PDB file of C-alpha atoms in Angstrom:
ATOM      1  CA  SER A1176      -0.887  88.371 126.316  1.00 63.00           C
ATOM      2  CA  MET A1177      -1.679  90.846 124.035  1.00 69.00           C
ATOM      3  CA  GLN A1178      -1.754  89.683 119.626  1.00 78.00           C
ATOM      4  CA  ILE A1179      -0.053  91.390 117.190  1.00 82.00           C
ATOM      5  CA  PRO A1180      -2.686  90.672 114.198  1.00 88.00           C
ATOM      6  CA  VAL A1181      -0.242  90.084 111.346  1.00 95.00           C
ATOM      7  CA  HIS A1182      -2.869  88.958 108.316  1.00 95.00           C
ATOM      8  CA  LEU A1183      -1.852  90.095 104.908  1.00 96.00           C
ATOM      9  CA  THR A1184       1.678  88.201 105.948  1.00 97.00           C
ATOM     10  CA  ALA A1185      -0.006  84.953 107.383  1.00 97.00           C
ATOM     11  CA  PHE A1186      -2.176  84.842 104.182  1.00 98.00           C
ATOM     12  CA  TYR A1187       1.251  85.771 102.455  1.00 98.00           C
ATOM     13  CA  THR A1188       3.344  83.030 104.093  1.00 98.00           C
ATOM     14  CA  ALA A1189       0.886  80.542 103.558  1.00 98.00           C
ATOM     15  CA  LEU A1190       0.291  81.108  99.688  1.00 98.00           C
ATOM     16  CA  SER A1191       4.196  80.353  99.944  1.00 98.00           C
ATOM     17  CA  LEU A1192       4.169  77.809 101.639  1.00 98.00           C
ATOM     18  CA  LEU A1193       2.187  76.106  99.753  1.00 98.00           C
ATOM     19  CA  TRP A1194       4.151  76.946  96.438  1.00 98.00           C
ATOM     20  CA  LEU A1195       6.620  75.559  98.123  1.00 98.00           C
ATOM     21  CA  LEU A1196       5.227  72.010  98.687  1.00 98.00           C
ATOM     22  CA  VAL A1197       4.038  71.841  95.475  1.00 98.00           C
ATOM     23  CA  LEU A1198       7.775  72.687  93.931  1.00 98.00           C
ATOM     24  CA  ALA A1199       8.422  69.676  96.585  1.00 98.00           C
ATOM     25  CA  GLY A1200       6.226  67.786  95.999  1.00 98.00           C
ATOM     26  CA  ARG A1201       7.424  68.093  92.238  1.00 97.00           C
ATOM     27  CA  VAL A1202      11.340  67.484  92.849  1.00 97.00           C
ATOM     28  CA  MET A1203       9.670  63.526  95.268  1.00 97.00           C
ATOM     29  CA  ALA A1204       7.470  62.647  92.299  1.00 98.00           C
ATOM     30  CA  LEU A1205      11.178  62.885  90.025  1.00 97.00           C
ATOM     31  CA  ARG A1206      12.516  61.703  91.976  1.00 97.00           C
ATOM     32  CA  TRP A1207      10.200  58.502  92.080  1.00 97.00           C
ATOM     33  CA  LYS A1208      10.283  58.307  88.864  1.00 97.00           C
ATOM     34  CA  HIS A1209      14.224  58.654  88.137  1.00 97.00           C
ATOM     35  CA  GLN A1210      15.549  56.209  90.787  1.00 96.00           C
ATOM     36  CA  VAL A1211      17.237  59.229  92.380  1.00 96.00           C
ATOM     37  CA  GLY A1212      18.369  59.851  95.686  1.00 93.00           C
ATOM     38  CA  ILE A1213      20.507  62.635  95.607  1.00 92.00           C
ATOM     39  CA  ASN A1214      21.898  65.858  92.995  1.00 93.00           C
ATOM     40  CA  ALA A1215      19.691  64.984  89.890  1.00 92.00           C
ATOM     41  CA  GLY A1216      21.520  61.645  88.455  1.00 94.00           C
ATOM     42  CA  GLY A1217      21.405  63.721  84.747  1.00 95.00           C
ATOM     43  CA  GLN A1218      17.789  63.926  84.095  1.00 95.00           C
ATOM     44  CA  ASP A1219      17.297  66.939  82.953  1.00 94.00           C
ATOM     45  CA  ASP A1220      13.649  67.653  84.261  1.00 95.00           C
ATOM     46  CA  LEU A1221      14.257  66.607  87.636  1.00 96.00           C
ATOM     47  CA  ASP A1222      17.672  68.742  87.735  1.00 95.00           C
ATOM     48  CA  ARG A1223      14.888  71.264  86.836  1.00 95.00           C
ATOM     49  CA  ALA A1224      12.457  71.281  89.472  1.00 96.00           C
ATOM     50  CA  ILE A1225      15.194  71.358  92.008  1.00 96.00           C
ATOM     51  CA  ARG A1226      16.518  74.546  91.159  1.00 95.00           C
ATOM     52  CA  ALA A1227      13.042  75.917  90.657  1.00 96.00           C
ATOM     53  CA  HIS A1228      12.467  75.056  93.853  1.00 97.00           C
ATOM     54  CA  ALA A1229      15.991  75.398  95.288  1.00 97.00           C
ATOM     55  CA  ASN A1230      15.345  79.257  94.105  1.00 96.00           C
ATOM     56  CA  ALA A1231      12.161  80.093  95.403  1.00 97.00           C
ATOM     57  CA  ALA A1232      14.015  78.090  98.807  1.00 98.00           C
ATOM     58  CA  GLU A1233      16.112  81.201  98.567  1.00 97.00           C
ATOM     59  CA  TYR A1234      13.793  84.269  97.841  1.00 98.00           C
ATOM     60  CA  VAL A1235      10.773  83.201  99.576  1.00 98.00           C
ATOM     61  CA  PRO A1236      12.246  83.561 103.162  1.00 98.00           C
ATOM     62  CA  GLY A1237      13.563  86.917 102.745  1.00 98.00           C
ATOM     63  CA  ALA A1238      10.759  89.039 101.192  1.00 98.00           C
ATOM     64  CA  LEU A1239       8.138  86.901 103.633  1.00 98.00           C
ATOM     65  CA  VAL A1240      10.120  88.582 106.488  1.00 98.00           C
ATOM     66  CA  MET A1241       9.981  92.289 104.729  1.00 98.00           C
ATOM     67  CA  LEU A1242       6.692  91.903 104.286  1.00 98.00           C
ATOM     68  CA  LEU A1243       6.365  91.249 107.913  1.00 97.00           C
ATOM     69  CA  VAL A1244       7.888  94.082 109.406  1.00 96.00           C
ATOM     70  CA  LEU A1245       6.465  96.111 106.433  1.00 96.00           C
ATOM     71  CA  GLU A1246       2.880  95.054 108.616  1.00 96.00           C
ATOM     72  CA  LEU A1247       4.720  96.308 112.011  1.00 94.00           C
ATOM     73  CA  MET A1248       5.139  99.067 110.676  1.00 93.00           C
ATOM     74  CA  ALA A1249       1.950  99.607 109.904  1.00 91.00           C
ATOM     75  CA  ALA A1250       1.940 100.027 105.753  1.00 93.00           C
ATOM     76  CA  PRO A1251       0.224 100.115 103.768  1.00 94.00           C
ATOM     77  CA  PHE A1252      -2.421  97.004 103.263  1.00 94.00           C
ATOM     78  CA  TRP A1253      -2.194  97.748  99.499  1.00 97.00           C
ATOM     79  CA  VAL A1254       1.591  97.810  99.616  1.00 97.00           C
ATOM     80  CA  LEU A1255       1.268  94.879 101.524  1.00 97.00           C
ATOM     81  CA  HIS A1256      -0.684  93.334  98.571  1.00 98.00           C
ATOM     82  CA  VAL A1257       1.148  94.669  95.586  1.00 98.00           C
ATOM     83  CA  LEU A1258       4.034  93.596  97.207  1.00 98.00           C
ATOM     84  CA  GLY A1259       2.665  89.766  98.591  1.00 98.00           C
ATOM     85  CA  LEU A1260       1.016  88.875  94.791  1.00 98.00           C
ATOM     86  CA  ALA A1261       3.653  89.930  92.965  1.00 98.00           C
ATOM     87  CA  LEU A1262       5.803  87.581  94.793  1.00 98.00           C
ATOM     88  CA  VAL A1263       3.468  85.074  94.286  1.00 98.00           C
ATOM     89  CA  VAL A1264       2.774  85.461  90.980  1.00 98.00           C
ATOM     90  CA  GLY A1265       7.158  86.555  89.723  1.00 98.00           C
ATOM     91  CA  ARG A1266       7.592  82.484  91.957  1.00 98.00           C
ATOM     92  CA  VAL A1267       5.578  80.963  90.371  1.00 97.00           C
ATOM     93  CA  ALA A1268       6.015  82.011  86.464  1.00 97.00           C
ATOM     94  CA  HIS A1269       9.901  81.597  87.084  1.00 97.00           C
ATOM     95  CA  ALA A1270       9.323  77.977  88.225  1.00 96.00           C
ATOM     96  CA  ILE A1271       7.151  77.246  85.253  1.00 95.00           C
ATOM     97  CA  GLY A1272       9.646  78.965  83.260  1.00 95.00           C
ATOM     98  CA  LEU A1273      12.144  76.617  84.141  1.00 93.00           C
ATOM     99  CA  TRP A1274      10.263  73.692  84.388  1.00 90.00           C
ATOM    100  CA  ARG A1275       9.661  74.103  80.982  1.00 89.00           C
ATOM    101  CA  SER A1276      12.755  75.177  79.822  1.00 86.00           C
ATOM    102  CA  PRO A1277      16.238  75.354  80.988  1.00 83.00           C
ATOM    103  CA  GLY A1278      17.087  78.531  78.671  1.00 86.00           C
ATOM    104  CA  VAL A1279      16.300  82.051  78.640  1.00 88.00           C
ATOM    105  CA  SER A1280      12.505  81.907  79.158  1.00 93.00           C
ATOM    106  CA  LEU A1281       9.550  84.874  79.902  1.00 95.00           C
ATOM    107  CA  GLY A1282       7.940  83.110  82.548  1.00 95.00           C
ATOM    108  CA  ARG A1283      11.936  83.219  84.512  1.00 95.00           C
ATOM    109  CA  GLN A1284      12.750  86.675  83.021  1.00 96.00           C
ATOM    110  CA  VAL A1285       9.331  87.607  84.141  1.00 97.00           C
ATOM    111  CA  GLY A1286       9.179  85.670  87.802  1.00 97.00           C
ATOM    112  CA  MET A1287      12.765  87.060  88.770  1.00 97.00           C
ATOM    113  CA  LEU A1288      11.972  90.931  87.709  1.00 98.00           C
ATOM    114  CA  LEU A1289       9.177  90.353  90.053  1.00 98.00           C
ATOM    115  CA  THR A1290      10.924  89.269  92.704  1.00 98.00           C
ATOM    116  CA  LEU A1291      13.865  91.242  92.390  1.00 98.00           C
ATOM    117  CA  ALA A1292      11.132  93.804  92.367  1.00 98.00           C
ATOM    118  CA  VAL A1293       9.446  92.994  95.700  1.00 98.00           C
ATOM    119  CA  TYR A1294      12.768  92.619  97.236  1.00 98.00           C
ATOM    120  CA  ALA A1295      13.590  96.646  95.526  1.00 98.00           C
ATOM    121  CA  GLY A1296      11.170  98.122  96.789  1.00 98.00           C
ATOM    122  CA  GLY A1297      10.650  96.484 100.578  1.00 97.00           C
ATOM    123  CA  ALA A1298      14.079  97.734 101.143  1.00 97.00           C
ATOM    124  CA  LEU A1299      13.259 101.253  99.770  1.00 96.00           C
ATOM    125  CA  LEU A1300      10.432 101.075 101.584  1.00 96.00           C
ATOM    126  CA  LEU A1301      11.573  99.821 105.378  1.00 96.00           C
ATOM    127  CA  LEU A1302      14.401 102.075 104.686  1.00 94.00           C
ATOM    128  CA  ALA A1303      11.428 105.060 104.322  1.00 92.00           C
ATOM    129  CA  GLU A1304       9.356 103.549 107.447  1.00 85.00           C
ATOM    130  CA  ALA A1305      12.510 102.827 109.253  1.00 85.00           C
ATOM    131  CA  PHE A1306      14.293 106.504 108.548  1.00 86.00           C
ATOM    132  CA  ILE A1307      11.833 109.463 107.160  1.00 82.00           C
ATOM    133  CA  LEU A1308       9.011 108.758 108.062  1.00 63.00           C
TER     134      LEU A1308
END
C-alpha cells in the first residue's frame, strides 16, 4: 500500500486533540464540583468552560482539514508550521481568556484573531494552490 506522509498535520492534530482533552476535562471536573449533569446549571465557571470547549471543537476541525490538504498539496513546511502553531496558540489563548473572564479579554481577542487569520490565510493558500500555482 502507498503511504502519504502527513507528519506536520499529524503533529498539530495531536496537539489539538490533547488540548481538547484538557478542555473536556475541565468541563467534567466542574460538572462534578457543581453536580450539574446538563447545561451549566447557572454556574458561570462551568458555562465558560463549556463554551471554551465548544468553541475549540467548532474551529479546530476545519483548520486541521485545511492543514491536511495543504500538506498533501506539498505546501512549504514553514507555512504549515506557522498555520499550525497559530492555531494551537490561538485556541489556548482563547480558552484561557474565557476561563478568566466572561467579558472581553486579551486572551479571547488574540485567540480569535489568530484562529481567523489561520482560516483566512489557509483558505487563500488553498485557492492559490488549487487555481494559480
